[in-house]
CSV table of C-alpha atoms and ligand atoms in Angstrom, one decimal:
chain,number,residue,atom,x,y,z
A,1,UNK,CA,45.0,86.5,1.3
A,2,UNK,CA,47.4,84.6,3.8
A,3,UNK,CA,45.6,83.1,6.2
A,4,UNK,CA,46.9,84.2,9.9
A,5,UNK,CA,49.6,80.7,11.5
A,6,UNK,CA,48.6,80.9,14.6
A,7,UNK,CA,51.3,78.4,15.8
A,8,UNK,CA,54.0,81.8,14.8
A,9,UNK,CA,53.0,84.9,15.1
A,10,UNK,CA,53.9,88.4,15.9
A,11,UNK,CA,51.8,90.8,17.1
A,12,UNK,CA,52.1,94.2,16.1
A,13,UNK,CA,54.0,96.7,19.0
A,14,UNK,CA,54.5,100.8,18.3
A,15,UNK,CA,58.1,99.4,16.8
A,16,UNK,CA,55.6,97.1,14.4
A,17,UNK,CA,55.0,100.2,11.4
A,18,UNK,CA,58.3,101.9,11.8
A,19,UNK,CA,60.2,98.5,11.4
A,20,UNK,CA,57.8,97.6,7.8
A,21,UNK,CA,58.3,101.5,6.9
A,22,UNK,CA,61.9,101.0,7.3
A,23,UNK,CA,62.5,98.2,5.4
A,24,UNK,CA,60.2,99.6,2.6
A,25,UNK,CA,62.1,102.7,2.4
A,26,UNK,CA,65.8,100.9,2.1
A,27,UNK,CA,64.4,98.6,-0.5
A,28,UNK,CA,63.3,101.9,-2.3
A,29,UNK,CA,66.7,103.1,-2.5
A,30,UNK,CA,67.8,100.0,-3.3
A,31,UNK,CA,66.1,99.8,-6.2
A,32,UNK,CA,65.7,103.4,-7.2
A,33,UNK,CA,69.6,104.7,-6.1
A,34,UNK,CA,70.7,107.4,-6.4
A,35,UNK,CA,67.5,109.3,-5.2
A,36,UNK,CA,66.5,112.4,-3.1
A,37,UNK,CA,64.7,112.4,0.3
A,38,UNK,CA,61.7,113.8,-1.7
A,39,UNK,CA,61.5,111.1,-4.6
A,40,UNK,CA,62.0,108.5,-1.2
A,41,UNK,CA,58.8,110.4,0.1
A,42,UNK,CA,56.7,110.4,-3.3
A,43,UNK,CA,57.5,106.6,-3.9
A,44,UNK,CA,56.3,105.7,-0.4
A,45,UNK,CA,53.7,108.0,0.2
A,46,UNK,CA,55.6,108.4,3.6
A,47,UNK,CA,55.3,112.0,5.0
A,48,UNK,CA,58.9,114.2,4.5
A,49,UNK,CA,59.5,114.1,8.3
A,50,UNK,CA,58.9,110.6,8.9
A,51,UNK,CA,61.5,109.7,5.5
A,52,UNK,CA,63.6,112.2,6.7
A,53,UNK,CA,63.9,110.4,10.4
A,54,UNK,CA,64.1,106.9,8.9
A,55,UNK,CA,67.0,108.2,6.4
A,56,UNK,CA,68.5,109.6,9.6
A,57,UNK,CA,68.5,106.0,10.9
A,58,UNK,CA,69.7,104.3,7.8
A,59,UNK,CA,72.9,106.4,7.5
A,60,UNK,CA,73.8,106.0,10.9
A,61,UNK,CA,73.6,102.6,10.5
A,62,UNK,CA,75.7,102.4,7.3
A,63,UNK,CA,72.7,100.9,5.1
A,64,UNK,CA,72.7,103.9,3.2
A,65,UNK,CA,74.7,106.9,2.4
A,66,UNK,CA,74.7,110.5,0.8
A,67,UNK,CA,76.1,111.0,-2.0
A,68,UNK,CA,77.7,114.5,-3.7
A,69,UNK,CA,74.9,116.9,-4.3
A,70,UNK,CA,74.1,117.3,-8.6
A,71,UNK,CA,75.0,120.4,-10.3
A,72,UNK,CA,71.5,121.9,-10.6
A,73,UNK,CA,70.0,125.5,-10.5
A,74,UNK,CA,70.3,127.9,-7.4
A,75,UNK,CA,68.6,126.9,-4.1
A,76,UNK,CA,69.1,124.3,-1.6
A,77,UNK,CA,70.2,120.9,-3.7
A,78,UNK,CA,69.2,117.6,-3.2
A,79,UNK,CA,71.3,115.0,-1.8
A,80,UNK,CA,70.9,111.7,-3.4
A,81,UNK,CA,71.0,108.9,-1.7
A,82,UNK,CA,72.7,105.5,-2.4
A,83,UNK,CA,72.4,102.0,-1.1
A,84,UNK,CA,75.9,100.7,1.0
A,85,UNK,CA,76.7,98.1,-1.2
A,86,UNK,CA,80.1,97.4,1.1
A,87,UNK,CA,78.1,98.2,4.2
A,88,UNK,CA,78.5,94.2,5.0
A,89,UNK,CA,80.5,91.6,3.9
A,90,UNK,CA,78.9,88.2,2.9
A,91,UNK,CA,80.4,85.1,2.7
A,92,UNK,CA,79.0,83.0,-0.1
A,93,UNK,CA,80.2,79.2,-0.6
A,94,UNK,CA,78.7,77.0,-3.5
A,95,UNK,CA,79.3,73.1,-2.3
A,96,UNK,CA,79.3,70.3,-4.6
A,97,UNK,CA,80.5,67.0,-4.7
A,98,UNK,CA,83.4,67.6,-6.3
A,99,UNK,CA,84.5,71.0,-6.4
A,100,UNK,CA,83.4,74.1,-3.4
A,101,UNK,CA,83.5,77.2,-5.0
A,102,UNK,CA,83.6,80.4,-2.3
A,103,UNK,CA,83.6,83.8,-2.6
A,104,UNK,CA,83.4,87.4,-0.5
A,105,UNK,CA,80.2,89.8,-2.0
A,106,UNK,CA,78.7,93.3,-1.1
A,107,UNK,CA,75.1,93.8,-1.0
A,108,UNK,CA,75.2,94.0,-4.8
A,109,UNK,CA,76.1,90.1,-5.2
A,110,UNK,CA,79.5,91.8,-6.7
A,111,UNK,CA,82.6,89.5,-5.7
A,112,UNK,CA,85.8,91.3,-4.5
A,113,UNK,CA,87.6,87.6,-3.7
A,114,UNK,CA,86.9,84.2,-5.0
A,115,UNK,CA,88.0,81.2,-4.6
A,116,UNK,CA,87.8,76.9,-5.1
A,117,UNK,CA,89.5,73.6,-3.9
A,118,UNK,CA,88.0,70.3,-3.9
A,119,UNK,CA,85.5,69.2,-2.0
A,120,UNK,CA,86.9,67.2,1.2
A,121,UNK,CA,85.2,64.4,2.0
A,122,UNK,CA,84.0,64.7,5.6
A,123,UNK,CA,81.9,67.9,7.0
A,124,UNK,CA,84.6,68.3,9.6
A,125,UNK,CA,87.0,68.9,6.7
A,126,UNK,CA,84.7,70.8,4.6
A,127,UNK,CA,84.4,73.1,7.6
A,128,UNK,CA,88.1,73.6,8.5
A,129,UNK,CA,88.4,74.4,4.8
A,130,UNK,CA,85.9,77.3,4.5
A,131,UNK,CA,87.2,78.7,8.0
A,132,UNK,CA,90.9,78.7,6.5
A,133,UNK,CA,89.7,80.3,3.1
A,134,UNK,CA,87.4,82.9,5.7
A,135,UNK,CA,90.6,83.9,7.2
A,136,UNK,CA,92.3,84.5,4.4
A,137,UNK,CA,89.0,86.9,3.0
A,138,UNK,CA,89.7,88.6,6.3
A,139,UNK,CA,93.5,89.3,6.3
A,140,UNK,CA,93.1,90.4,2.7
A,141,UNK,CA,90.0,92.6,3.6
A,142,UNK,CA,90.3,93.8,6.9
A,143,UNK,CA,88.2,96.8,6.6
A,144,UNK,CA,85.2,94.9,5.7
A,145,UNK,CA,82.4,93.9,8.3
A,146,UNK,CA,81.7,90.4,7.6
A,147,UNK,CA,77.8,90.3,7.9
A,148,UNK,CA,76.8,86.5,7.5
A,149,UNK,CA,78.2,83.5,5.4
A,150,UNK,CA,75.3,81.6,2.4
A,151,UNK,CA,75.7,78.3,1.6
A,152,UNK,CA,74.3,76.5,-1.7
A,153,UNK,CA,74.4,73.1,-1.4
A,154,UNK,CA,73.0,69.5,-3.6
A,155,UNK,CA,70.5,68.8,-1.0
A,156,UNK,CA,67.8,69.8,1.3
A,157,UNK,CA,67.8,71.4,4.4
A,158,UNK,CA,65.4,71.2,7.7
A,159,UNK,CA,64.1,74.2,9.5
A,160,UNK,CA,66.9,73.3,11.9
A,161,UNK,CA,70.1,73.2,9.5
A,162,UNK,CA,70.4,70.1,8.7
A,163,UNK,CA,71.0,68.0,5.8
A,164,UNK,CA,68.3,65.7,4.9
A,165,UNK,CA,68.2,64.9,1.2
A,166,UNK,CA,71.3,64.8,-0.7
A,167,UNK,CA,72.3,62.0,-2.5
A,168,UNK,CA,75.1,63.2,-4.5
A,169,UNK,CA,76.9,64.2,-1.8
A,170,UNK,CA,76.0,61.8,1.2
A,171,UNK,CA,76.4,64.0,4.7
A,172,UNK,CA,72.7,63.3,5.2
A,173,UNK,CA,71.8,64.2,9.2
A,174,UNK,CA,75.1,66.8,9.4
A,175,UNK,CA,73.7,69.5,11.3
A,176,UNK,CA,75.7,71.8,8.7
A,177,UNK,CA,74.5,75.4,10.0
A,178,UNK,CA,76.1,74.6,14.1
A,179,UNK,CA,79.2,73.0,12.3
A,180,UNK,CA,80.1,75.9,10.2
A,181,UNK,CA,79.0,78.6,12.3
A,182,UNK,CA,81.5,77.4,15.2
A,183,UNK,CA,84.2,77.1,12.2
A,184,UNK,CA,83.7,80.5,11.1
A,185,UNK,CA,82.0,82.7,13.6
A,186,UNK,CA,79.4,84.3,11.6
A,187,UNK,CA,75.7,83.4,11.5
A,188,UNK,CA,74.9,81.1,8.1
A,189,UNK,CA,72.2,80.5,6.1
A,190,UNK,CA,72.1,77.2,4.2
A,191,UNK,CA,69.8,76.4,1.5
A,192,UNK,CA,69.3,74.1,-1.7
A,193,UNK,CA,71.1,75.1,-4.6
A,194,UNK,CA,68.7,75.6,-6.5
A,195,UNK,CA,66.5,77.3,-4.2
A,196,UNK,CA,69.3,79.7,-4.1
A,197,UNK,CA,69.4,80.1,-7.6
A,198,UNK,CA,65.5,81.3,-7.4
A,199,UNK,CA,66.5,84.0,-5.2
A,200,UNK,CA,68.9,85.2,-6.4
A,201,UNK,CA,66.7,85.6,-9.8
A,202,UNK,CA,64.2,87.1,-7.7
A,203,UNK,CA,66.7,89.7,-5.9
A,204,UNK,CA,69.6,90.0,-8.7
A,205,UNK,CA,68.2,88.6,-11.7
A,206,UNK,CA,66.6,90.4,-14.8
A,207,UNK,CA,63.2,89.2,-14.4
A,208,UNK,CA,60.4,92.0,-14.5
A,209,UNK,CA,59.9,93.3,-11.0
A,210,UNK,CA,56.2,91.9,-11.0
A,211,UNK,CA,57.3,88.3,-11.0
A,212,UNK,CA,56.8,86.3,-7.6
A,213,UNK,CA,56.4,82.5,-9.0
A,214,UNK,CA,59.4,81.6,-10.4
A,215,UNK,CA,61.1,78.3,-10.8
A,216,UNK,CA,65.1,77.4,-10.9
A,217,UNK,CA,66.3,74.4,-12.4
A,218,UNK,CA,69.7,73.9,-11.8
A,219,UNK,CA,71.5,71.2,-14.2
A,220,UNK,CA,74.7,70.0,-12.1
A,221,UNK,CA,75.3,66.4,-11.1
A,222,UNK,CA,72.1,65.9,-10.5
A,223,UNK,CA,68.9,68.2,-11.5
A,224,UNK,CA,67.7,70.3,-8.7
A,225,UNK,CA,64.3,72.0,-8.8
A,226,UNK,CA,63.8,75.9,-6.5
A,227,UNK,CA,60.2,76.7,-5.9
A,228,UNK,CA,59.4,80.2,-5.0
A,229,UNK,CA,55.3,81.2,-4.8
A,230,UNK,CA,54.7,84.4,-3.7
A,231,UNK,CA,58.1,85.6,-3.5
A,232,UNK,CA,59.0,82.9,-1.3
A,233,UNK,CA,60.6,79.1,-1.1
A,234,UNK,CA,58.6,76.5,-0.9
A,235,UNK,CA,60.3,73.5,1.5
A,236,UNK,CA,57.2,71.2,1.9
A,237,UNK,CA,57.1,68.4,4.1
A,238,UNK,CA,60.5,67.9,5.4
A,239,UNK,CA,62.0,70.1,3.6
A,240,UNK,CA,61.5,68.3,0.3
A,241,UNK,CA,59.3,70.2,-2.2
A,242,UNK,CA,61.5,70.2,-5.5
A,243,UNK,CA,62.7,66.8,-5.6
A,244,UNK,CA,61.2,66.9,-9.1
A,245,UNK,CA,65.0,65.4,-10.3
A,246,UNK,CA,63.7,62.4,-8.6
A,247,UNK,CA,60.6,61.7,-10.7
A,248,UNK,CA,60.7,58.6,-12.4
A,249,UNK,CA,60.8,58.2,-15.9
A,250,UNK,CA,61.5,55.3,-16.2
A,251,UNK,CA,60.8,52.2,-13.8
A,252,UNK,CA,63.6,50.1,-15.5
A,253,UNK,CA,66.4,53.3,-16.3
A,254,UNK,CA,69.2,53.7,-15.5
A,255,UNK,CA,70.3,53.5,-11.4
A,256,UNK,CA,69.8,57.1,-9.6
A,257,UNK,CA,72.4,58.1,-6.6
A,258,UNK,CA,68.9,57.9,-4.4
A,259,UNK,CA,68.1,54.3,-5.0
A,260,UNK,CA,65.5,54.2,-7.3
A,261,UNK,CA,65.9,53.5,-11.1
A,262,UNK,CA,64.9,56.1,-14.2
A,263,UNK,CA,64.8,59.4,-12.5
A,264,UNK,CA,64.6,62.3,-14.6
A,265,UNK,CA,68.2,63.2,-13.1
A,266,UNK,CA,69.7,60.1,-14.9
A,267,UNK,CA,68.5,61.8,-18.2
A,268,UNK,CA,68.9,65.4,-18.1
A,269,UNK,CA,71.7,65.9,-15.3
A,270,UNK,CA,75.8,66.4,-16.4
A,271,UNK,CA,76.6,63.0,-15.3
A,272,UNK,CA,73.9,61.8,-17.4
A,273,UNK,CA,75.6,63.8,-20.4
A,274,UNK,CA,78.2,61.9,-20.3
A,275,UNK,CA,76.6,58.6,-19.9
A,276,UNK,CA,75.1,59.6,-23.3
A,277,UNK,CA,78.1,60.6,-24.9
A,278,UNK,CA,79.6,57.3,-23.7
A,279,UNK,CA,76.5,55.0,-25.0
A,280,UNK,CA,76.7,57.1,-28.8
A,281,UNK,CA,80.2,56.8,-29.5
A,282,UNK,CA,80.5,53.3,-28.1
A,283,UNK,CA,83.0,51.4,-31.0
A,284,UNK,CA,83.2,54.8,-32.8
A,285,UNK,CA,87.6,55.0,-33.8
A,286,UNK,CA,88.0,59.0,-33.7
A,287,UNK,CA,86.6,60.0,-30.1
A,288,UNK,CA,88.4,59.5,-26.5
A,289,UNK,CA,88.0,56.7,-25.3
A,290,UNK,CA,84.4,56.9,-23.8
A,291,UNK,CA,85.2,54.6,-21.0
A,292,UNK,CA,87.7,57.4,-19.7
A,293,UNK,CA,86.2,57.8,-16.2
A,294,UNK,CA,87.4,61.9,-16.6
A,295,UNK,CA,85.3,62.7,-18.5
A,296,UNK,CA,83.4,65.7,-18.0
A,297,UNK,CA,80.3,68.1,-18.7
A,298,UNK,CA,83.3,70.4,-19.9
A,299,UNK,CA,84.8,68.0,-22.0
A,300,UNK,CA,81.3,67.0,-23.9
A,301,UNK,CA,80.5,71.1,-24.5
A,302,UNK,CA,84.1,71.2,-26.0
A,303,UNK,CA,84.1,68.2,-28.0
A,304,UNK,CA,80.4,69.3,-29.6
A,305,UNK,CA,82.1,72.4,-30.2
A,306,UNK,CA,85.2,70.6,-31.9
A,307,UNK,CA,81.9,68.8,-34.3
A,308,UNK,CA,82.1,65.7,-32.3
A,309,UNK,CA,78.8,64.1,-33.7
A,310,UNK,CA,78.2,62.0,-30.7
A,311,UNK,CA,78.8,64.8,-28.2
A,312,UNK,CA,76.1,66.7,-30.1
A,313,UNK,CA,73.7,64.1,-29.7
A,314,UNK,CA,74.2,63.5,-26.6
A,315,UNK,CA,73.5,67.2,-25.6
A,316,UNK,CA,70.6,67.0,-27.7
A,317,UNK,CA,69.4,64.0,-25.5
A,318,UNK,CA,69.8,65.5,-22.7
A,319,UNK,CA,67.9,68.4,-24.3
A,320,UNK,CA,65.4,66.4,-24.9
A,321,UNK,CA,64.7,65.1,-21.6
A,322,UNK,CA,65.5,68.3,-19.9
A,323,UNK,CA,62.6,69.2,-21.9
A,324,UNK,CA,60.4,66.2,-21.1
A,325,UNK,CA,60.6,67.4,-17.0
A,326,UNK,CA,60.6,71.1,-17.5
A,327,UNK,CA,57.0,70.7,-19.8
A,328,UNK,CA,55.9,68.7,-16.7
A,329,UNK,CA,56.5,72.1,-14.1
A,330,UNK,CA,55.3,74.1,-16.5
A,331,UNK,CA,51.8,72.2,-17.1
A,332,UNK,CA,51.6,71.7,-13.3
A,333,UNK,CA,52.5,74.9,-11.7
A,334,UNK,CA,52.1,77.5,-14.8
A,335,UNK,CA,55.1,79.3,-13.3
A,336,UNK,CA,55.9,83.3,-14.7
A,337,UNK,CA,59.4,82.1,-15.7
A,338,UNK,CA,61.4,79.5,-15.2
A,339,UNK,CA,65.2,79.7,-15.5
A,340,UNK,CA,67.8,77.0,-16.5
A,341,UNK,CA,71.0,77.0,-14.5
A,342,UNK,CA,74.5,75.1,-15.1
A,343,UNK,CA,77.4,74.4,-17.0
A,344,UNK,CA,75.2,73.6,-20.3
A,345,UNK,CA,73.6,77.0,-20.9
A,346,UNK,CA,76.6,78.1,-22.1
A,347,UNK,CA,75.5,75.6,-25.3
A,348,UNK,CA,72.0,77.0,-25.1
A,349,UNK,CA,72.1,78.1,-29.0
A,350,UNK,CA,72.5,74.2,-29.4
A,351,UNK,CA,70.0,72.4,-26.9
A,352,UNK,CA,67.8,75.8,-26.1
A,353,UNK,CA,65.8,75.1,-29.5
A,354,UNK,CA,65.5,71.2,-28.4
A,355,UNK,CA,64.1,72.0,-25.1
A,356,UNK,CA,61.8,74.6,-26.2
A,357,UNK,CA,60.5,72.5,-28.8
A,358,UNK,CA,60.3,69.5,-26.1
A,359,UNK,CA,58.1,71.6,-24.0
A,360,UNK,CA,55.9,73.2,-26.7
A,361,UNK,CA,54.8,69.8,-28.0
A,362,UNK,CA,54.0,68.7,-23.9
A,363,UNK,CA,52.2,71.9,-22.6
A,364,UNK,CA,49.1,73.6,-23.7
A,365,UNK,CA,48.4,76.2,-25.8
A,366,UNK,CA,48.0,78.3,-22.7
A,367,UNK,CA,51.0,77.7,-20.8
A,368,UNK,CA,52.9,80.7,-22.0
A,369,UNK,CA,55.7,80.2,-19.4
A,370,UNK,CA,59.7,81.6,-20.8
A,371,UNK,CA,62.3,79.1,-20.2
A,372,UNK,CA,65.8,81.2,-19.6
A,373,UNK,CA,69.7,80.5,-19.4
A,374,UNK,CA,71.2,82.5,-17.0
A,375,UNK,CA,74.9,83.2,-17.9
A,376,UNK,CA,77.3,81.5,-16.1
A,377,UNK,CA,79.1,84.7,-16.3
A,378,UNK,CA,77.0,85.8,-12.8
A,379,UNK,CA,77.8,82.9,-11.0
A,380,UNK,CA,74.3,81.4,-10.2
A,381,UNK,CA,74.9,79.2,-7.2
A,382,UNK,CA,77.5,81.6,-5.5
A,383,UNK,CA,75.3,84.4,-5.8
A,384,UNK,CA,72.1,82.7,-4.9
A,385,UNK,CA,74.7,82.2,-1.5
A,386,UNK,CA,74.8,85.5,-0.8
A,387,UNK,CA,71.3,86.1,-1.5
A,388,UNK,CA,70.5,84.0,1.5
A,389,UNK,CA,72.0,86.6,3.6
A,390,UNK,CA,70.7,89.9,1.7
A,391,UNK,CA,67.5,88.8,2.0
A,392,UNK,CA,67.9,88.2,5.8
A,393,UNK,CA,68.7,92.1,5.6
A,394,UNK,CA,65.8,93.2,2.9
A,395,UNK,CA,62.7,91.1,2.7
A,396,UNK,CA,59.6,91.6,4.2
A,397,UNK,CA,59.3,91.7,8.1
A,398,UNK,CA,57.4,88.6,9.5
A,399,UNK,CA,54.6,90.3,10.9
A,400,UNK,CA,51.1,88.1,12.0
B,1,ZN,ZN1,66.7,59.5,-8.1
């Protein structure tokens, strides 16, 4: 049971049941497309007048349309029923420090445009940046009605849009959501990248439709951690909650972007990769020079590819100590999944059996929780963007 915040709450009005009934029955055909008004009725248990009127509402509204009836018997057919997908355009951007990644989605997290540039260094910049690409979404897609703008981004966000936690990326106190919402014109929802990335598992992902606690790990720069309980994100006290990339390992380690020395993040992160790579083939003759300041995630994956020796131990370090955190949220929060985002889960043949074994030997016999690549193939970050926005549209009204 949820116990009632009486600091925000809404009391129920005669709107109150036709609002929940009505987001129940959309979700329905999202999830259950293409279906009749009477399938609608028999998943709901709403009566056949009452799905009829709240169909009525959702097609005027473009949510949902009728499709072509199906060749069947004699008799009055069944029109089925399909979700909008293009009833709104949503802006998704995915910022990191070096590279912003955006892209134009329908309700299905599909992308019709996409498109990157580096990363300016100034919010004002960063801002003038998306508006210009925004434009250029528009003149190419005119017909689309542009619904809301996501944001994924290295850091935490307040309740009030502003940036207060991101190391990597330094535009701590920006009050992100006001700057890009006068730069753009559309309403924007900003969240923690790997936040995002939860959602979107939770709304576009291939988990079973039973699971509510689920845990993101996104493996970028740094090592971000999304909580969701219950379906939802948890932010904690100021907006922290997930700052698990910042436990320390290690009181003497390695220097952290945050100040402090032997976070987890300066073992298991990309940058840490290649700090790796760079400590095992120190003096070695046949690699790149490891001091080369270029080097890359991209270029470790490739090189362990090529048979580079070093750049396979160095993914299997960070394999190892990728596993060494995750076996820690696992023991502590016995999440239903968790899911491993970024650049290195394209090599998850190579460190998935290191990490797995790294967390069997840390948990307990009972923690039974699957630890999953996404493919990069779907974009994590991006669409966890747009999921900030569909779920503006879809989740469950806030009611007492
Ligand atoms: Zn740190």
């Amino acid at each position: 049971m949820r116990k009632i915040d009486l600091t925000n709450f809404h009391v129920a009005t005669s709107e109150t049941a036709r609002h929940i009934n009505r987001r129940i029955a959309l979700n329905i055909v999202r999830r259950f497309q293409p279906l009749s008004r009477a399938e609608l009725a028999r998943r709901s248990g709403l009566q056949r007048s009452t799905v009829s009127a709240i169909v009525a509402q959702l097609i005027a509204e473009g949510w949902v349309t009728e499709g072509a009836s199906p060749v069947s018997g004699r008799g009055r057919r069944p029109r089925f029923l399909h979700l909008n997908v293009e009833r709104a355009g949503i802006v998704a951007v995915d910022l990191r420090p070096g590279t912003t990644r955006v892209g134009l989605a329908g309700l299905d997290a599909r992308f019709l445009m996409q498109t990157e540039w580096p990363t300016p260094a100034t919010p004002g910049e960063f801002a003038a940046e998306v508006a210009r690409t925004v434009a250029s979404f528009r003149d190419s897609h005119p017909e689309i009605v542009y619904e809301g703008m996501g944001v994924s981004l290295p850091g935490r966000i307040d309740g009030a849009g502003r940036l207060v936690f991101a190391p990597n990326l330094h535009w701590e106190g920006m009050d992100l959501r006001q700057l890009l919402e006068k730069a753009v014109g559309l309403p924007v929802a900003l969240e923690n990248a790997a936040s995002a990335c939860a959602l979107a598992e939770l709304w576009f992902g291939r988990q079973a439709d039973t699971v509510r606690h689920l845990v993101a790990v996104t493996v970028s720069e740094g090592v971000g951690v999304g909580l969701l309980v219950n379906g939802q994100v948890v932010h904690g006290r100021g907006a922290m909650a997930g700052e698990f990339g910042h436990i320390t390992l290690d009181e003497d380690g390695p220097t952290c972007a945050c100040g402090k020395k032997g976070c987890w993040e300066q073992y298991a992160s990309n940058l840490a990769a290649v700090r790796h790579y760079k400590e095992l083939s120190r003096g070695s003759s046949h690699d790149p020079d490891p001091a080369d300041a270029r080097l890359g995630i991209g270029d470790i994956l490739r090189l362990a590819d090529e048979g580079c020796p070093h750049a396979a131990a160095a993914l299997a370090r960070l394999a190892h100590y990728l596993g060494v955190g995750l076996a820690s949220l696992v023991i502590g929060l016995a999440p239903e999944v968790v899911v491993v985002v970024g650049e290195v889960t394209a090599a998850w043949d190579r460190i998935g059996p290191v990490v797995l074994d790294t967390v069997k030997r840390r948990t307990l016999p009972a923690n039974t929780t699957p630890i999953v690549p996404t493919d990069p193939a779907t974009q994590p970050r991006l669409r966890g963007a747009v999921t900030l926005v569909v779920q503006q549209h879809f989740g469950a009204p806030n009611v007492a």
